[in-house]
mmCIF file of N, CA and C in Angstrom:
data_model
loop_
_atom_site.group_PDB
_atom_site.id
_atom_site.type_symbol
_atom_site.label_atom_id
_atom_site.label_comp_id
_atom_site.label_asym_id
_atom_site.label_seq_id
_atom_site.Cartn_x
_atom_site.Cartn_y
_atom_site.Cartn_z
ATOM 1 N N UNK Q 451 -72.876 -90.687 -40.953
ATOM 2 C CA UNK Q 451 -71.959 -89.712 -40.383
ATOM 3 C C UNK Q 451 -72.059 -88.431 -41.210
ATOM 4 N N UNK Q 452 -72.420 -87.401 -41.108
ATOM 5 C CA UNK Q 452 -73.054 -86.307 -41.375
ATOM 6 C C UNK Q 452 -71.424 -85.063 -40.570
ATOM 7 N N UNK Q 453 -71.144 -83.830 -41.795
ATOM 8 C CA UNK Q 453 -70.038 -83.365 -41.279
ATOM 9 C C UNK Q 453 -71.138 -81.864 -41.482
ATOM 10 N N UNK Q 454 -70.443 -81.073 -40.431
ATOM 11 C CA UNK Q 454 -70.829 -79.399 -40.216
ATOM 12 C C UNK Q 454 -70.180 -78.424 -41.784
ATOM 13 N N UNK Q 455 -71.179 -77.869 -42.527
ATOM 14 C CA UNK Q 455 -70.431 -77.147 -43.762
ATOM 15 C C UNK Q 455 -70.773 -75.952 -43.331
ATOM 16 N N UNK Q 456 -69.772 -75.633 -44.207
ATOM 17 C CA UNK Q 456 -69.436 -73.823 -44.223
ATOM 18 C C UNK Q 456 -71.058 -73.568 -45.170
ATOM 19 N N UNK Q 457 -70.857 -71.928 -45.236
ATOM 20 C CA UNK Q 457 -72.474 -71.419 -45.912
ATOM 21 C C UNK Q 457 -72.077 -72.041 -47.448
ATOM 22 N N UNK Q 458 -71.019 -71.567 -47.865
ATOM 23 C CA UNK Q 458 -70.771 -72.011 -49.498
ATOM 24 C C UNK Q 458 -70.980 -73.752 -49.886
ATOM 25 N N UNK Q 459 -70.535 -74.327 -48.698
ATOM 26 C CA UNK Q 459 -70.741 -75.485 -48.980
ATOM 27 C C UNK Q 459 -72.229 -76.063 -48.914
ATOM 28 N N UNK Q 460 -72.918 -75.567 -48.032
ATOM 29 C CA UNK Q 460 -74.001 -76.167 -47.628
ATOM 30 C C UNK Q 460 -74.811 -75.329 -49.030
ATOM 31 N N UNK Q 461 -74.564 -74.516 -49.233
ATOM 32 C CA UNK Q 461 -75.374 -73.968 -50.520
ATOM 33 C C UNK Q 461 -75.161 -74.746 -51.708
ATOM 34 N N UNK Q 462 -73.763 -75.299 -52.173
ATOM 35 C CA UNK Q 462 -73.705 -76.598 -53.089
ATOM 36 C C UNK Q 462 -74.465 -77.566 -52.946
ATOM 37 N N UNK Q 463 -74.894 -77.954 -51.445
ATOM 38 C CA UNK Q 463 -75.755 -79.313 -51.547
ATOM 39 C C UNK Q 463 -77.316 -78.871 -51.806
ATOM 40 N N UNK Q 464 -77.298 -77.479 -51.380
ATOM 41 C CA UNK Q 464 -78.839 -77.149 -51.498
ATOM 42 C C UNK Q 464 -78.861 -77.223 -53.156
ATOM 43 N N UNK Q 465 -78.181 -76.807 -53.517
ATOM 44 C CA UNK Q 465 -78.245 -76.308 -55.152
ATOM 45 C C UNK Q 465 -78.195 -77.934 -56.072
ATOM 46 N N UNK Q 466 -77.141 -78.748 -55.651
ATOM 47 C CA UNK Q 466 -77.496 -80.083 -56.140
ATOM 48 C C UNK Q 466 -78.542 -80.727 -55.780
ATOM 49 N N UNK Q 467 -78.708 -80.524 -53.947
ATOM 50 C CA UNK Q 467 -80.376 -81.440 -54.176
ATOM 51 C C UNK Q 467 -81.609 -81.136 -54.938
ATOM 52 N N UNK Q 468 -81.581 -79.267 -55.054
ATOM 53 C CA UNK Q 468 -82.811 -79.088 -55.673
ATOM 54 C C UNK Q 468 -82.766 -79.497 -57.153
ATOM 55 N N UNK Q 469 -81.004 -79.666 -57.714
ATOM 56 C CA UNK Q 469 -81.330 -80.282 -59.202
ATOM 57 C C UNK Q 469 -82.215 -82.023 -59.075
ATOM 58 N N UNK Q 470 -81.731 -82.692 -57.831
ATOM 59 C CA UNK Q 470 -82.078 -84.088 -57.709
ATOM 60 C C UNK Q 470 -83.548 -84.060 -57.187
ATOM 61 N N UNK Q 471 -83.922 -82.864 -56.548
ATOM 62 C CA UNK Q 471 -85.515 -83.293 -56.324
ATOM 63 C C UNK Q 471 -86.261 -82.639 -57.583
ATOM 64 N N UNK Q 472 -86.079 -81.791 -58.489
ATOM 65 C CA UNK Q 472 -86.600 -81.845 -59.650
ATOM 66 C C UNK Q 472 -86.729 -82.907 -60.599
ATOM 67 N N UNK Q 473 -86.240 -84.249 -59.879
ATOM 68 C CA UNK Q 473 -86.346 -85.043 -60.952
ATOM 69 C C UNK Q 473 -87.039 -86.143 -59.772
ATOM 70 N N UNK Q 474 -87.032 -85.723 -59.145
ATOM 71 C CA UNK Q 474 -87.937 -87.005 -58.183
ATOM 72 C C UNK Q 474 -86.501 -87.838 -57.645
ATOM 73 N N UNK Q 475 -85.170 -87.547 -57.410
ATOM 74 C CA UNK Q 475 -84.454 -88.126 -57.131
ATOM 75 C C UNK Q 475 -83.843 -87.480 -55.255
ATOM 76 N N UNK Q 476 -83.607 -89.054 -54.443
ATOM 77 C CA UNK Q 476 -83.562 -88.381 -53.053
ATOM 78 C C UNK Q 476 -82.469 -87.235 -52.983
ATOM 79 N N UNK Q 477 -82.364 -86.628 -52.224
ATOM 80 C CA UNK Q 477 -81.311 -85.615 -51.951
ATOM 81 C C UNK Q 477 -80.222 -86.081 -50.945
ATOM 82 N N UNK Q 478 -79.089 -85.539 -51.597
ATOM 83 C CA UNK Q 478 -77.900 -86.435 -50.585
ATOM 84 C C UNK Q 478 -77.386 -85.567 -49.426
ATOM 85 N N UNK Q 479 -76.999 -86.499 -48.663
ATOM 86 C CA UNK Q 479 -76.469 -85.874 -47.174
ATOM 87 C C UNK Q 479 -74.858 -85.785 -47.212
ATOM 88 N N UNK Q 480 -74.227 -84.373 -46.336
ATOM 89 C CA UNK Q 480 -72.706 -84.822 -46.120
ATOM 90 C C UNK Q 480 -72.285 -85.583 -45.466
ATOM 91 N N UNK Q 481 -71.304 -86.069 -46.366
ATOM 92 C CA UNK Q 481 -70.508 -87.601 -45.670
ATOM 93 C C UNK Q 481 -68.935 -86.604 -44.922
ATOM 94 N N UNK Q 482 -68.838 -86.978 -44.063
ATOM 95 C CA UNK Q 482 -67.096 -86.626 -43.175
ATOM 96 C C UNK Q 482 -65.797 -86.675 -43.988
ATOM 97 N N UNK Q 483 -66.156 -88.454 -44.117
ATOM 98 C CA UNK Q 483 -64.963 -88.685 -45.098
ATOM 99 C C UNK Q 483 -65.251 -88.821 -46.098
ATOM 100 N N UNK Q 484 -66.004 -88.178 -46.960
ATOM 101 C CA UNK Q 484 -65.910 -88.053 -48.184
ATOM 102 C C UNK Q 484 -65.431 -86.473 -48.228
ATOM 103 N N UNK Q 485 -65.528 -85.555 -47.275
ATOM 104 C CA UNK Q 485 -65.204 -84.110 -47.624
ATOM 105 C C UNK Q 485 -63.859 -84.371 -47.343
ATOM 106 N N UNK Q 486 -63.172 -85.109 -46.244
ATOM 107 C CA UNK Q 486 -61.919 -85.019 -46.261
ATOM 108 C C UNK Q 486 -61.427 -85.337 -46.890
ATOM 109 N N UNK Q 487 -61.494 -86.427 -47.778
ATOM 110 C CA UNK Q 487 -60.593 -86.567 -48.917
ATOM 111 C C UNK Q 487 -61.421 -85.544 -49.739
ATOM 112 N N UNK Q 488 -62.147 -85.084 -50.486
ATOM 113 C CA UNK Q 488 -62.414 -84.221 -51.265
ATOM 114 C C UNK Q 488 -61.781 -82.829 -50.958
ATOM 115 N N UNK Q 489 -61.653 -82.259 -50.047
ATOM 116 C CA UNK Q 489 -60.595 -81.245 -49.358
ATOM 117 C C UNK Q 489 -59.442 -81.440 -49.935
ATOM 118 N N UNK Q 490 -58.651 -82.469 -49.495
ATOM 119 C CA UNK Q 490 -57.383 -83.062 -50.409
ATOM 120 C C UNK Q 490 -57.061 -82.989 -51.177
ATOM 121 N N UNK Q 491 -57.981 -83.467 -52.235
ATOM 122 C CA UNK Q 491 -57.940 -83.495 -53.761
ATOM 123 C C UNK Q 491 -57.507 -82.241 -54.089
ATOM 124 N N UNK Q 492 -59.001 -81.036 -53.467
ATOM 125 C CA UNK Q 492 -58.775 -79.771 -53.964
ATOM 126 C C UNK Q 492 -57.463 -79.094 -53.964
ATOM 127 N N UNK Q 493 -56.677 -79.327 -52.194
ATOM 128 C CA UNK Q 493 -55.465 -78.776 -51.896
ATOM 129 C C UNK Q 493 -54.423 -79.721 -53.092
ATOM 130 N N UNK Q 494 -54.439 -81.110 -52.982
ATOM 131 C CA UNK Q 494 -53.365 -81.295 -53.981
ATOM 132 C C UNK Q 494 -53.787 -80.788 -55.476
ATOM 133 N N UNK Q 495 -54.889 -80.152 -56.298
ATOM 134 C CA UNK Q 495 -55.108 -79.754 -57.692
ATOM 135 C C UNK Q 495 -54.332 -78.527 -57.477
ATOM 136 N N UNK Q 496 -54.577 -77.638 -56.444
ATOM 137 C CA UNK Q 496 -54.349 -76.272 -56.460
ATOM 138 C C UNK Q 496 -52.901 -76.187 -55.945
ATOM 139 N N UNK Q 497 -52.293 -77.175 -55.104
ATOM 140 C CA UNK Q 497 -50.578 -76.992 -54.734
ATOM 141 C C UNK Q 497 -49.603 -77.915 -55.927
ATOM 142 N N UNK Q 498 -49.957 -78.511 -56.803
ATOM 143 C CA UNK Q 498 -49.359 -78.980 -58.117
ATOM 144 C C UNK Q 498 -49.706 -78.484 -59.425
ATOM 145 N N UNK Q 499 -50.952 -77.445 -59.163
ATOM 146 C CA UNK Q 499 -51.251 -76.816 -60.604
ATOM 147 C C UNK Q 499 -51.720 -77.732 -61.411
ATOM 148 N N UNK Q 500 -52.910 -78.030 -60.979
ATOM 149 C CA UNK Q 500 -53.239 -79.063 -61.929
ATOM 150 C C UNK Q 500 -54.926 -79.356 -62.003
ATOM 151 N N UNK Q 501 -55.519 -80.142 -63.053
ATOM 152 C CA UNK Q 501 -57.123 -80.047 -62.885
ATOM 153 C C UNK Q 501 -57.193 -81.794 -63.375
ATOM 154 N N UNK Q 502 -57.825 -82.019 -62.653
ATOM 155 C CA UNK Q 502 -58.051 -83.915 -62.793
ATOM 156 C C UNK Q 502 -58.377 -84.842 -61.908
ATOM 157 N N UNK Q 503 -59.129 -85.747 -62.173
ATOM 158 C CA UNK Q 503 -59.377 -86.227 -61.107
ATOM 159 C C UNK Q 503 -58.505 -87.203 -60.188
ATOM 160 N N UNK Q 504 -57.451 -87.610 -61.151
ATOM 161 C CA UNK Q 504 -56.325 -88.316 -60.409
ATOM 162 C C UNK Q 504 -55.438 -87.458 -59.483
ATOM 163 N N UNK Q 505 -54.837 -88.244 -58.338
ATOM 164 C CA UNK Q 505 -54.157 -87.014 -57.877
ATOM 165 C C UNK Q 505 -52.414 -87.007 -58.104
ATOM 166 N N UNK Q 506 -51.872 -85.915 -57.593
ATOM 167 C CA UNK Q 506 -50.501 -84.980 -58.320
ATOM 168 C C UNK Q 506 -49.259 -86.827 -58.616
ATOM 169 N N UNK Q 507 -49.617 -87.600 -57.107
ATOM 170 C CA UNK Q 507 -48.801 -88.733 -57.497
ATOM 171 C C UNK Q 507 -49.245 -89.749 -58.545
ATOM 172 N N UNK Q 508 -50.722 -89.410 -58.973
ATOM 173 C CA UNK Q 508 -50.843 -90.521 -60.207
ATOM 174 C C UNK Q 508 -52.265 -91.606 -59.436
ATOM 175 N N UNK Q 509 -51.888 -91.354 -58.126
ATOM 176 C CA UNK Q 509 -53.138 -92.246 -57.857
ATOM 177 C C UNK Q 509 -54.318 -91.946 -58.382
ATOM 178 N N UNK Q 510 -54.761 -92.963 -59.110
ATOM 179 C CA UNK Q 510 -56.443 -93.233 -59.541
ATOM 180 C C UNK Q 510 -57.194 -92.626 -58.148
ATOM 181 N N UNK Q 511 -58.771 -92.320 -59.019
ATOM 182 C CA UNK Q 511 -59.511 -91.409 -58.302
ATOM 183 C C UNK Q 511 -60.502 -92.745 -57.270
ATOM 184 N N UNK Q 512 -60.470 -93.606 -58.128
ATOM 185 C CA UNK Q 512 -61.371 -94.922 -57.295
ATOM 186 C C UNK Q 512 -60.101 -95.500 -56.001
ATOM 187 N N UNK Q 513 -58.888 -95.436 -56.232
ATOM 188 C CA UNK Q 513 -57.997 -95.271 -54.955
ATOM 189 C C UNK Q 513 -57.563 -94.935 -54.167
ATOM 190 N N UNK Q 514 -58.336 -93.237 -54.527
ATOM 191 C CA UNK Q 514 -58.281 -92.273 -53.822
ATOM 192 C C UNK Q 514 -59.013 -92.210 -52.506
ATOM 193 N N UNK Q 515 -60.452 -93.052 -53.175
ATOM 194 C CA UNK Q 515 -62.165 -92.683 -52.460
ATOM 195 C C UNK Q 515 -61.693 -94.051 -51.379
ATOM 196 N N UNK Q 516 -61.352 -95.224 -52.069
ATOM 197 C CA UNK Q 516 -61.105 -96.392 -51.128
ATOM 198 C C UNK Q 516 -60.456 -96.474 -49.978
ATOM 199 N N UNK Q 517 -59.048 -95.346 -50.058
ATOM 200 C CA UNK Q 517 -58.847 -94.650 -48.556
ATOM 201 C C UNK Q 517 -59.002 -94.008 -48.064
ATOM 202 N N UNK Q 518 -60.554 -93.170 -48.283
ATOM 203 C CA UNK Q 518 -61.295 -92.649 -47.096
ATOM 204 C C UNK Q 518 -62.664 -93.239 -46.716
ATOM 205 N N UNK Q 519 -62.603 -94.612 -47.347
ATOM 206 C CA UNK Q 519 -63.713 -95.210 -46.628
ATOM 207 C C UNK Q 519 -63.985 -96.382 -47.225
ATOM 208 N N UNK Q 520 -65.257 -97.446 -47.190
ATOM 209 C CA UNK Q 520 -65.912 -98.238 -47.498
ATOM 210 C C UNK Q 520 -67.324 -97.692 -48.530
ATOM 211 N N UNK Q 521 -67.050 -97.470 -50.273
ATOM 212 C CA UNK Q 521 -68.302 -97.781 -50.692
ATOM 213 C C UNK Q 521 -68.256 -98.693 -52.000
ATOM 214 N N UNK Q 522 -69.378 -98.331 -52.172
ATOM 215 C CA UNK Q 522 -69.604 -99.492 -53.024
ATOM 216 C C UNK Q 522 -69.600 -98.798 -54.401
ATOM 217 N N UNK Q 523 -69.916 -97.883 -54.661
ATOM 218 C CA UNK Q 523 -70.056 -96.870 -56.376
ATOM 219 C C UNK Q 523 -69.476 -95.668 -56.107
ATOM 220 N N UNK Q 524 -68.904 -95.021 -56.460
ATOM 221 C CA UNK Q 524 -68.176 -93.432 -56.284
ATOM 222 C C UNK Q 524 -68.310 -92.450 -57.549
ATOM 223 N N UNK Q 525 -68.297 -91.129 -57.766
ATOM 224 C CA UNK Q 525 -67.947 -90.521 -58.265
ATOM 225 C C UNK Q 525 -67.568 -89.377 -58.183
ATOM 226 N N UNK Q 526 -67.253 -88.078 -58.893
ATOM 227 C CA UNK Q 526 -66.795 -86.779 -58.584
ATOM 228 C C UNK Q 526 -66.584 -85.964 -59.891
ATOM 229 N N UNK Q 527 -66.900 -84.594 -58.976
ATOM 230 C CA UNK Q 527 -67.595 -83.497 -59.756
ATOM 231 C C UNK Q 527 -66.229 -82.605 -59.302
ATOM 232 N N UNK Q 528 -65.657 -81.885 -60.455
ATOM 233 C CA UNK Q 528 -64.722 -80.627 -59.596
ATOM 234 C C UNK Q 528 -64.679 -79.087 -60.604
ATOM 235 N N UNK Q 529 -64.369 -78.430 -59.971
ATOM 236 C CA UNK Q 529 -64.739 -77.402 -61.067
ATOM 237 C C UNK Q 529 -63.832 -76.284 -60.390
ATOM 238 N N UNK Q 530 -63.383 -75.100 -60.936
ATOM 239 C CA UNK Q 530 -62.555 -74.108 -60.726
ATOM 240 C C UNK Q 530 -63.007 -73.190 -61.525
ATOM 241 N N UNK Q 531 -63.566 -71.819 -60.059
ATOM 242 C CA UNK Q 531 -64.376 -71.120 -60.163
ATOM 243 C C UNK Q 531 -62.670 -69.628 -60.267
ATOM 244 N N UNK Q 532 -62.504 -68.754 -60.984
ATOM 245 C CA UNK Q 532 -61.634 -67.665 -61.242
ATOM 246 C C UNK Q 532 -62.238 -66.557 -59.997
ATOM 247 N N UNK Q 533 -61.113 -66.193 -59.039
ATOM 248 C CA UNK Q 533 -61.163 -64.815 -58.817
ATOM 249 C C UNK Q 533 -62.146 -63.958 -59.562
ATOM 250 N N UNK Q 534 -62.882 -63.064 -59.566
ATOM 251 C CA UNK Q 534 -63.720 -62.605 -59.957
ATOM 252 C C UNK Q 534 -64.748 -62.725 -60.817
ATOM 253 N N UNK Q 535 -65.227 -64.260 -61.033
ATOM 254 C CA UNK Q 535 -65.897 -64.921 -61.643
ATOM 255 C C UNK Q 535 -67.233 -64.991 -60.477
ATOM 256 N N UNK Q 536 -67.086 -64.488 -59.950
ATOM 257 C CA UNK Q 536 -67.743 -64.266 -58.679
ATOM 258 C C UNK Q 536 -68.758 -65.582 -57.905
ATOM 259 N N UNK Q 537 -67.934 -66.511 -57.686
ATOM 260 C CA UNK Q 537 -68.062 -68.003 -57.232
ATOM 261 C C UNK Q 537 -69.510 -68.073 -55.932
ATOM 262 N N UNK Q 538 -70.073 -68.698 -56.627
ATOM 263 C CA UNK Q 538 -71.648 -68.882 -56.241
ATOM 264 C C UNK Q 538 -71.793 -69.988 -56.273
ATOM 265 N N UNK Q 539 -72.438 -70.782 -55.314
ATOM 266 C CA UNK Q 539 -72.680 -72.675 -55.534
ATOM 267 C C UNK Q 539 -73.938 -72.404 -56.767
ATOM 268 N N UNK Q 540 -74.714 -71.777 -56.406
ATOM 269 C CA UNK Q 540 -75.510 -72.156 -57.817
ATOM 270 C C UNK Q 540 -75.203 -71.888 -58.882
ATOM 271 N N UNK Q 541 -73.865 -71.211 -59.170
ATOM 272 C CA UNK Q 541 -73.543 -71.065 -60.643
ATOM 273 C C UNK Q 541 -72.412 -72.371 -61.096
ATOM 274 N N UNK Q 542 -72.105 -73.278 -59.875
ATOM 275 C CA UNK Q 542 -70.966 -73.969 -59.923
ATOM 276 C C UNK Q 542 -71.763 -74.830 -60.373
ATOM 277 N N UNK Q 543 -73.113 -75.150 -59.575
ATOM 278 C CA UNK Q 543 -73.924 -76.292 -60.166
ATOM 279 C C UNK Q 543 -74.255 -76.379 -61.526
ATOM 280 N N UNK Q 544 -74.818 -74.919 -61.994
ATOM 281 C CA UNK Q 544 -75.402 -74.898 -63.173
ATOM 282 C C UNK Q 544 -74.218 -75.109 -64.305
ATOM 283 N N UNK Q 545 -73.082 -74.920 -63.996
ATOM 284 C CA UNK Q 545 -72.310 -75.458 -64.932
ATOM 285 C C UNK Q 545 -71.976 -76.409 -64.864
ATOM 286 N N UNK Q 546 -72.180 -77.470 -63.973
ATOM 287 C CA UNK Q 546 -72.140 -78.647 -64.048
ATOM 288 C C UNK Q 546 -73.437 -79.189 -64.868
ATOM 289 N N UNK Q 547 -74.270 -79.106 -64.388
ATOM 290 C CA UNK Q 547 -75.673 -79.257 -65.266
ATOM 291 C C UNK Q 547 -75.585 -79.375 -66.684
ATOM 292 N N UNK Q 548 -74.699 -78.092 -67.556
ATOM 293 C CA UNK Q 548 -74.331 -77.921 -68.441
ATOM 294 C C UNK Q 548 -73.481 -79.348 -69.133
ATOM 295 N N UNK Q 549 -72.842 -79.665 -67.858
ATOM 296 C CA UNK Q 549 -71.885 -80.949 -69.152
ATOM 297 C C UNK Q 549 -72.782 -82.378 -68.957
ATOM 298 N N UNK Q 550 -73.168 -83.117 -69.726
ATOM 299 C CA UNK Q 550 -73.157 -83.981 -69.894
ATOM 300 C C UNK Q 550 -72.771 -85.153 -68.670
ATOM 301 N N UNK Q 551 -71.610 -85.526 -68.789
ATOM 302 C CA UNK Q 551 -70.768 -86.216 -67.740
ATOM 303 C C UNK Q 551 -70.875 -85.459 -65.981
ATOM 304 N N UNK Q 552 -71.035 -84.336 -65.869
ATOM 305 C CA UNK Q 552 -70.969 -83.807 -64.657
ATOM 306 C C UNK Q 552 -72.629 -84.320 -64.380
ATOM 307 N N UNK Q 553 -73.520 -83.710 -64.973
ATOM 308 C CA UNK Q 553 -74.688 -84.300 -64.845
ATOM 309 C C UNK Q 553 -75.230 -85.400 -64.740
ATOM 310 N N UNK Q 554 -74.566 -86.152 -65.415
ATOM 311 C CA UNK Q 554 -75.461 -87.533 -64.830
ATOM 312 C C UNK Q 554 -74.393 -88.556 -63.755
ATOM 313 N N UNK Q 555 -73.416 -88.091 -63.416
ATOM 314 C CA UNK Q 555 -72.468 -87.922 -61.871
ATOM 315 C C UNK Q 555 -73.525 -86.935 -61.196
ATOM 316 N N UNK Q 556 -73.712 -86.320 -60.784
ATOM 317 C CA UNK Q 556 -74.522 -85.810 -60.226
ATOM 318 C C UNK Q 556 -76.175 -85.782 -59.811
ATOM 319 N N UNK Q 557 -76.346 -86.434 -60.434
ATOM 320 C CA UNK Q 557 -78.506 -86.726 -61.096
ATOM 321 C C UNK Q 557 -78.672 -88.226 -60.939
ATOM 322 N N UNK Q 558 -77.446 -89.514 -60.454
ATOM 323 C CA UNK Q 558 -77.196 -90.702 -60.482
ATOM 324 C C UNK Q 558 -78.058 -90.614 -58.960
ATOM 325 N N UNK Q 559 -78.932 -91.654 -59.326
ATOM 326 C CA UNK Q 559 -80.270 -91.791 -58.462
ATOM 327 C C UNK Q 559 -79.369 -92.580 -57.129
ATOM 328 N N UNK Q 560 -78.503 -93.823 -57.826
ATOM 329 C CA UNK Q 560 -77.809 -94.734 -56.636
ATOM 330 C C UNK Q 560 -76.979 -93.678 -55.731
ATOM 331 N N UNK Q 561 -76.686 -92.780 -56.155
ATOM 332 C CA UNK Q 561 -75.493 -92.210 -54.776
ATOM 333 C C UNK Q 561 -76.159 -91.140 -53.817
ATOM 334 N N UNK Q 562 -75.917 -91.416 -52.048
ATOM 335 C CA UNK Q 562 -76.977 -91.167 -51.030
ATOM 336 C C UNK Q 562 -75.816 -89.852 -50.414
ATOM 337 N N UNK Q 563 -74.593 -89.898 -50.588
ATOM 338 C CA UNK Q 563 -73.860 -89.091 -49.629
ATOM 339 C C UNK Q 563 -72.841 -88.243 -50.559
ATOM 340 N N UNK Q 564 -72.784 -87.426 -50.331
ATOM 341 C CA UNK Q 564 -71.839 -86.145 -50.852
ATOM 342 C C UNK Q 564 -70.225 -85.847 -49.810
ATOM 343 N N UNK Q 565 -69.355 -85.307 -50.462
ATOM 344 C CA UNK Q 565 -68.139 -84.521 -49.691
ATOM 345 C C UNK Q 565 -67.768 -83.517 -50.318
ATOM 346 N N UNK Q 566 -67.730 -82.472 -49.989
ATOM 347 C CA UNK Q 566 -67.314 -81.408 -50.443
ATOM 348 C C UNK Q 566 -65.852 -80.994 -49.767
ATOM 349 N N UNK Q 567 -65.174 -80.484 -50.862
ATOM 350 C CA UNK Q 567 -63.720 -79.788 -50.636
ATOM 351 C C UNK Q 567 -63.492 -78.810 -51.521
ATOM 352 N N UNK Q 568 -63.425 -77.578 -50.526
ATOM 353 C CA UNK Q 568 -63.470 -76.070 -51.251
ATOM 354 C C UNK Q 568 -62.079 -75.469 -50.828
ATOM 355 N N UNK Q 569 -61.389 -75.334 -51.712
ATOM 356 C CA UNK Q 569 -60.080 -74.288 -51.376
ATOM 357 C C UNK Q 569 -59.927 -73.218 -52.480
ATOM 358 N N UNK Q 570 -59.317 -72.392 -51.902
ATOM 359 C CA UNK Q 570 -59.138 -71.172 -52.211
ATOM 360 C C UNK Q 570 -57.751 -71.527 -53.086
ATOM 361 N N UNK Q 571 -56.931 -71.016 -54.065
ATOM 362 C CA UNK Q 571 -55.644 -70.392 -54.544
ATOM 363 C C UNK Q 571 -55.124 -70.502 -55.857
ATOM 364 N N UNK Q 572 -54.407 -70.916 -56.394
ATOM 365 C CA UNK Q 572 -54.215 -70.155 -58.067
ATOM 366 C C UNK Q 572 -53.825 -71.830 -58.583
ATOM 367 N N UNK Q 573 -54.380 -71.530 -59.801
ATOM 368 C CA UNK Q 573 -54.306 -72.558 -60.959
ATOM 369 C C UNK Q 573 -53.645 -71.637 -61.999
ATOM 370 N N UNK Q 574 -52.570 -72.742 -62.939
ATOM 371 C CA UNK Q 574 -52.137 -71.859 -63.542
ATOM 372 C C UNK Q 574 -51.810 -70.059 -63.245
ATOM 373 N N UNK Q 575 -51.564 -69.608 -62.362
ATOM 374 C CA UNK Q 575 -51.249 -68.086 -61.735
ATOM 375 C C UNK Q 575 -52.563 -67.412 -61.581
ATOM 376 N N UNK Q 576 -53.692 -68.120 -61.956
ATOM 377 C CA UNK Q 576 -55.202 -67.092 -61.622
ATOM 378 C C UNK Q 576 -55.414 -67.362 -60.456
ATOM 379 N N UNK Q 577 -56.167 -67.249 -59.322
ATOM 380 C CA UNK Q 577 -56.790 -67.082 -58.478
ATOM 381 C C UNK Q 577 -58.003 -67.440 -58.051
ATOM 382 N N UNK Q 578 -57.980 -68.034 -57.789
ATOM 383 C CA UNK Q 578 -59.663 -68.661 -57.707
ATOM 384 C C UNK Q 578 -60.091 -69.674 -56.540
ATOM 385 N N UNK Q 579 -61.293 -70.655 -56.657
ATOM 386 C CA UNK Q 579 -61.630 -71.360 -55.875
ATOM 387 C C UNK Q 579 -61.734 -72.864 -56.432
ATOM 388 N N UNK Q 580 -61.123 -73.496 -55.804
ATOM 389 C CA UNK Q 580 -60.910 -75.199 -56.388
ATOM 390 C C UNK Q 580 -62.189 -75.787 -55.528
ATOM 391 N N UNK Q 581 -63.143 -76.861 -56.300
ATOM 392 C CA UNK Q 581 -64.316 -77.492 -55.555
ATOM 393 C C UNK Q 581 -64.341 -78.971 -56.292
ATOM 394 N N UNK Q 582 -64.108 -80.110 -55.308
ATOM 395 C CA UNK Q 582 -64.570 -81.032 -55.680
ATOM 396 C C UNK Q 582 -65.608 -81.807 -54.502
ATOM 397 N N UNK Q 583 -66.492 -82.368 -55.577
ATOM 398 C CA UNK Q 583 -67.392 -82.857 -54.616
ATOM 399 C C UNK Q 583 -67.557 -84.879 -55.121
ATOM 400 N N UNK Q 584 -67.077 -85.295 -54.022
ATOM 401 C CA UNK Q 584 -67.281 -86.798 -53.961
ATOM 402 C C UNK Q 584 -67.900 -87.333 -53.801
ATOM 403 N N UNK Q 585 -68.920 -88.257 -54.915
ATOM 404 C CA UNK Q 585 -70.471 -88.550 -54.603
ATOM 405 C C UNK Q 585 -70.162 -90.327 -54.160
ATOM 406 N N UNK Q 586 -71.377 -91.170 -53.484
ATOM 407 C CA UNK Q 586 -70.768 -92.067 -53.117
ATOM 408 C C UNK Q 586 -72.313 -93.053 -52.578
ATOM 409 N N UNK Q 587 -72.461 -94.228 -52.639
ATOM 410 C CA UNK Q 587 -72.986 -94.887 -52.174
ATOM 411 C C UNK Q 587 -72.316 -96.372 -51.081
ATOM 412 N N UNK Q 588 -72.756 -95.907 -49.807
ATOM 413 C CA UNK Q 588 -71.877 -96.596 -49.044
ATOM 414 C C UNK Q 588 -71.731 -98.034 -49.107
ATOM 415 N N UNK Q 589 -70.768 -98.794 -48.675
ATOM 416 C CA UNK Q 589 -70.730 -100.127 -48.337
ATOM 417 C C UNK Q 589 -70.252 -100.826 -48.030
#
């Protein structure tokens, strides 16, 4: 099940697959319900002021993924890009690249499907763009 992305989004997956085909690893496709709950996430980080992967009520992030679907391994990438930081998927990637933990969530050969959730609005009173992306191998 494959969902329609906006240009910003579809430029995140271009920008993560080309990190995953530089390594000889397949490139992942959008999953539906993985963006919808990843959408979620973003709206509940950015309407409770908050950065984490659990969400505002406390639910765990693996309880999160389990009610929007059936898989078998999960993970997630989120990042908060500032108002005039001038928010680019390839700069969102490359700072993911940068950490450690985001990277090898991301470069993990087992996960086939992606969700992206991009919202717009203020963390802590800045302004910016909230992105999490839910990686996932189905099952």
């Amino acid at each position: 099940m494959t969902v329609p992305l906006d240009m910003p989004e579809r430029a995140i997956v271009r920008a993560v697959n080309a990190e995953r085909a530089a390594l000889g690893l397949p490139g992942l496709r959008a999953n539906r319900r993985l963006s919808r709950g990843a959408a979620r996430h973003s709206y509940d980080l950015l309407r409770n002021d908050r950065l984490g992967h659990a969400s505002s009520d406390g639910t765990p992030f693996a309880r999160r993924i389990a009610r929007v679907g059936s898989f078998r391994l999960a993970g997630e990438v989120i990042a908060f890009a500032p108002r005039g930081s001038g928010f680019r998927a390839r700069t969102v990637v490359r700072m993911w690249m940068r950490s450690p933990s985001h990277r090898r969530q991301l470069l993990d050969g087992r996960f086939r499907v992606m969700g992206i959730g991009r919202m717009y609005g203020a963390l802590s009173s800045q302004r910016g763009t909230m992105v999490t992306v839910d990686l996932a191998v189905r099952g």
